[in-house]
């Protein structure tokens, strides 16, 4: 009985927890050939089910880069290409237009996954902009880095299961059939002719 409990309960639970802790997507992101200066203070977050039960897993990695938006974008683009990711030109990538001063935004596909890569201004520069906003003046203003010390950029990587990514797919709310539905045509079927009443 004890052996059956171990085989049927303990081992599946052990391997299930181990699989949950070792997310293969984050593992593949760890294997990207990205310079160390481009992946500082890495933070990984995920939600949803890996088996797409109710919601598929959504994964997000944020990191800080010590170099400019352009250099960081080049480093990640090269690493993704070498790892087998292909650029994906699709609508809503990005959802809102981004100017070159704000950063870069590209989308990628590989196997059953899609990936969004955004490289933007460093957090300290965003804090400086917020500090100059009159609406945030006072005690609510974020701490600002001294002038000349705000360099680098911020990296955001979002990974979706392709089956759950609706971009580029037809809208199920819109029917591909247009126009009016024609009236039904009733054939001359003798079975549809009423039987004459007896005289």
Short mmCIF file of C-alpha atoms in Angstrom, two decimals:
data_model
loop_
_atom_site.label_atom_id
_atom_site.label_comp_id
_atom_site.label_asym_id
_atom_site.label_seq_id
_atom_site.Cartn_x
_atom_site.Cartn_y
_atom_site.Cartn_z
CA UNK A 1 0.00 0.00 0.00
CA UNK A 2 2.82 2.41 0.90
CA UNK A 3 4.58 1.66 -2.38
CA UNK A 4 1.37 2.39 -4.31
CA UNK A 5 0.97 5.74 -2.53
CA UNK A 6 4.57 6.68 -3.38
CA UNK A 7 4.17 5.73 -7.06
CA UNK A 8 0.71 7.22 -7.58
CA UNK A 9 0.87 10.35 -5.40
CA UNK A 10 4.31 11.35 -4.19
CA UNK A 11 6.30 10.93 -7.41
CA UNK A 12 3.80 12.76 -9.69
CA UNK A 13 3.62 15.60 -7.17
CA UNK A 14 7.42 15.82 -6.98
CA UNK A 15 7.91 15.90 -10.75
CA UNK A 16 4.99 18.31 -11.16
CA UNK A 17 6.49 20.78 -8.69
CA UNK A 18 9.92 20.45 -10.28
CA UNK A 19 8.48 21.10 -13.74
CA UNK A 20 6.64 24.15 -12.44
CA UNK A 21 9.80 25.57 -10.91
CA UNK A 22 11.89 25.03 -14.06
CA UNK A 23 9.95 26.91 -16.72
CA UNK A 24 11.47 25.94 -20.09
CA UNK A 25 10.64 29.34 -21.60
CA UNK A 26 12.61 31.23 -18.96
CA UNK A 27 15.30 28.58 -19.38
CA UNK A 28 15.53 29.37 -23.10
CA UNK A 29 15.69 33.11 -22.35
CA UNK A 30 18.58 32.38 -19.99
CA UNK A 31 20.38 30.68 -22.88
CA UNK A 32 20.18 33.76 -25.15
CA UNK A 33 23.64 34.95 -26.12
CA UNK A 34 23.15 38.42 -24.64
CA UNK A 35 26.08 40.43 -23.22
CA UNK A 36 26.10 40.75 -19.45
CA UNK A 37 25.74 44.54 -19.67
CA UNK A 38 22.34 44.03 -21.38
CA UNK A 39 20.77 41.83 -18.69
CA UNK A 40 21.21 43.45 -15.32
CA UNK A 41 18.66 43.09 -12.48
CA UNK A 42 16.62 40.43 -14.31
CA UNK A 43 13.10 39.91 -12.95
CA UNK A 44 10.81 37.10 -14.19
CA UNK A 45 7.05 36.98 -13.66
CA UNK A 46 4.46 34.50 -14.96
CA UNK A 47 0.76 33.78 -14.65
CA UNK A 48 -1.74 31.27 -16.05
CA UNK A 49 -1.50 27.55 -16.76
CA UNK A 50 1.30 25.87 -18.71
CA UNK A 51 -1.34 23.45 -20.01
CA UNK A 52 -3.61 26.35 -21.08
CA UNK A 53 -6.27 25.41 -18.54
CA UNK A 54 -8.57 28.47 -18.58
CA UNK A 55 -5.61 30.77 -19.41
CA UNK A 56 -2.31 29.94 -21.09
CA UNK A 57 0.86 30.96 -19.30
CA UNK A 58 1.96 34.55 -19.84
CA UNK A 59 5.62 35.19 -19.08
CA UNK A 60 7.39 38.50 -18.70
CA UNK A 61 11.04 39.30 -18.12
CA UNK A 62 12.32 42.77 -17.34
CA UNK A 63 15.98 43.75 -17.18
CA UNK A 64 18.19 46.79 -17.18
CA UNK A 65 20.87 47.48 -19.75
CA UNK A 66 23.92 49.64 -19.20
CA UNK A 67 23.99 50.81 -22.81
CA UNK A 68 21.78 52.78 -25.18
CA UNK A 69 18.47 51.70 -26.67
CA UNK A 70 20.09 51.15 -30.08
CA UNK A 71 22.96 48.98 -28.78
CA UNK A 72 20.66 46.97 -26.53
CA UNK A 73 18.15 46.37 -29.32
CA UNK A 74 20.94 45.16 -31.61
CA UNK A 75 22.22 42.77 -28.94
CA UNK A 76 18.82 41.20 -28.28
CA UNK A 77 17.87 41.06 -31.97
CA UNK A 78 21.06 39.18 -32.77
CA UNK A 79 20.56 36.81 -29.80
CA UNK A 80 16.95 36.03 -30.73
CA UNK A 81 17.86 35.38 -34.37
CA UNK A 82 20.69 33.04 -33.35
CA UNK A 83 18.29 31.17 -31.05
CA UNK A 84 15.86 30.46 -33.89
CA UNK A 85 13.32 33.23 -33.36
CA UNK A 86 11.96 34.80 -36.56
CA UNK A 87 10.72 38.41 -36.86
CA UNK A 88 6.93 38.57 -36.91
CA UNK A 89 5.28 41.44 -38.78
CA UNK A 90 1.73 41.63 -37.47
CA UNK A 91 -0.87 44.25 -36.64
CA UNK A 92 -1.01 45.53 -33.07
CA UNK A 93 2.73 45.16 -32.71
CA UNK A 94 2.95 47.52 -30.98
CA UNK A 95 -0.62 48.41 -30.03
CA UNK A 96 0.35 52.09 -29.81
CA UNK A 97 2.96 53.75 -32.08
CA UNK A 98 6.38 54.28 -30.48
CA UNK A 99 8.75 57.04 -31.54
CA UNK A 100 12.49 56.34 -31.89
CA UNK A 101 13.12 58.53 -28.84
CA UNK A 102 10.83 56.33 -26.73
CA UNK A 103 12.48 53.08 -27.81
CA UNK A 104 11.98 50.07 -30.07
CA UNK A 105 9.28 47.38 -30.20
CA UNK A 106 9.52 44.18 -32.24
CA UNK A 107 7.62 40.88 -32.31
CA UNK A 108 8.98 37.37 -32.89
CA UNK A 109 7.75 33.79 -33.40
CA UNK A 110 9.28 30.40 -32.69
CA UNK A 111 7.56 27.02 -32.45
CA UNK A 112 4.37 27.47 -30.41
CA UNK A 113 5.38 30.83 -28.88
CA UNK A 114 5.27 34.52 -29.75
CA UNK A 115 7.56 37.09 -28.15
CA UNK A 116 7.39 40.86 -27.78
CA UNK A 117 10.68 42.71 -27.25
CA UNK A 118 10.58 46.30 -26.07
CA UNK A 119 13.67 48.37 -25.32
CA UNK A 120 12.90 51.75 -23.82
CA UNK A 121 14.34 54.60 -21.77
CA UNK A 122 16.07 53.72 -18.51
CA UNK A 123 13.99 53.86 -15.35
CA UNK A 124 15.98 56.79 -13.98
CA UNK A 125 15.11 58.88 -17.05
CA UNK A 126 11.44 58.02 -16.68
CA UNK A 127 11.69 59.09 -13.03
CA UNK A 128 13.27 62.40 -14.07
CA UNK A 129 10.41 63.07 -16.50
CA UNK A 130 7.88 62.20 -13.79
CA UNK A 131 9.66 64.49 -11.30
CA UNK A 132 9.17 67.42 -13.69
CA UNK A 133 5.45 66.70 -13.91
CA UNK A 134 3.59 69.27 -11.77
CA UNK A 135 1.00 66.64 -10.93
CA UNK A 136 3.69 64.62 -9.11
CA UNK A 137 5.38 67.53 -7.37
CA UNK A 138 6.02 67.17 -3.65
CA UNK A 139 6.41 64.06 -1.54
CA UNK A 140 4.92 61.78 -4.21
CA UNK A 141 7.68 62.52 -6.72
CA UNK A 142 10.06 59.55 -7.26
CA UNK A 143 13.75 59.89 -6.33
CA UNK A 144 15.79 61.28 -9.20
CA UNK A 145 19.29 60.16 -10.18
CA UNK A 146 21.93 62.93 -10.22
CA UNK A 147 22.57 64.54 -13.58
CA UNK A 148 24.96 62.57 -15.76
CA UNK A 149 24.34 59.25 -13.99
CA UNK A 150 21.20 58.29 -15.90
CA UNK A 151 22.39 56.02 -18.72
CA UNK A 152 21.32 52.77 -20.30
CA UNK A 153 17.90 51.40 -21.20
CA UNK A 154 15.16 49.10 -19.96
CA UNK A 155 14.32 45.73 -21.55
CA UNK A 156 10.91 44.06 -21.47
CA UNK A 157 10.30 40.61 -22.96
CA UNK A 158 6.77 39.17 -23.07
CA UNK A 159 6.19 35.59 -24.19
CA UNK A 160 2.76 34.21 -25.14
CA UNK A 161 1.51 30.83 -26.31
CA UNK A 162 0.76 31.33 -30.01
CA UNK A 163 -2.60 29.60 -29.63
CA UNK A 164 -3.65 32.32 -27.16
CA UNK A 165 -2.18 35.24 -29.14
CA UNK A 166 -5.05 36.63 -31.23
CA UNK A 167 -2.95 39.06 -33.26
CA UNK A 168 -3.05 38.28 -36.96
CA UNK A 169 -6.04 35.97 -36.58
CA UNK A 170 -9.54 36.67 -37.91
CA UNK A 171 -11.93 38.26 -35.44
CA UNK A 172 -14.46 35.58 -34.42
CA UNK A 173 -17.03 38.34 -33.81
CA UNK A 174 -16.98 39.28 -37.50
CA UNK A 175 -18.62 36.89 -39.93
CA UNK A 176 -16.77 36.36 -43.23
CA UNK A 177 -20.16 36.15 -44.97
CA UNK A 178 -21.56 39.51 -46.09
CA UNK A 179 -24.83 40.51 -47.67
CA UNK A 180 -28.37 39.30 -47.07
CA UNK A 181 -29.42 35.73 -46.50
CA UNK A 182 -31.51 34.61 -49.51
CA UNK A 183 -35.05 33.34 -49.01
CA UNK A 184 -35.43 29.61 -48.85
CA UNK A 185 -36.51 27.97 -52.12
CA UNK A 186 -39.22 25.34 -51.70
CA UNK A 187 -39.07 22.66 -54.43
CA UNK A 188 -42.16 21.27 -56.24
CA UNK A 189 -42.42 18.19 -54.05
CA UNK A 190 -45.64 16.15 -54.58
CA UNK A 191 -45.53 15.22 -50.92
CA UNK A 192 -46.04 18.89 -50.06
CA UNK A 193 -49.29 19.08 -52.13
CA UNK A 194 -52.35 18.83 -49.83
CA UNK A 195 -54.51 15.73 -50.29
CA UNK A 196 -57.90 16.60 -51.90
CA UNK A 197 -60.84 16.10 -49.61
CA UNK A 198 -63.35 13.31 -50.36
CA UNK A 199 -66.50 14.49 -52.19
#
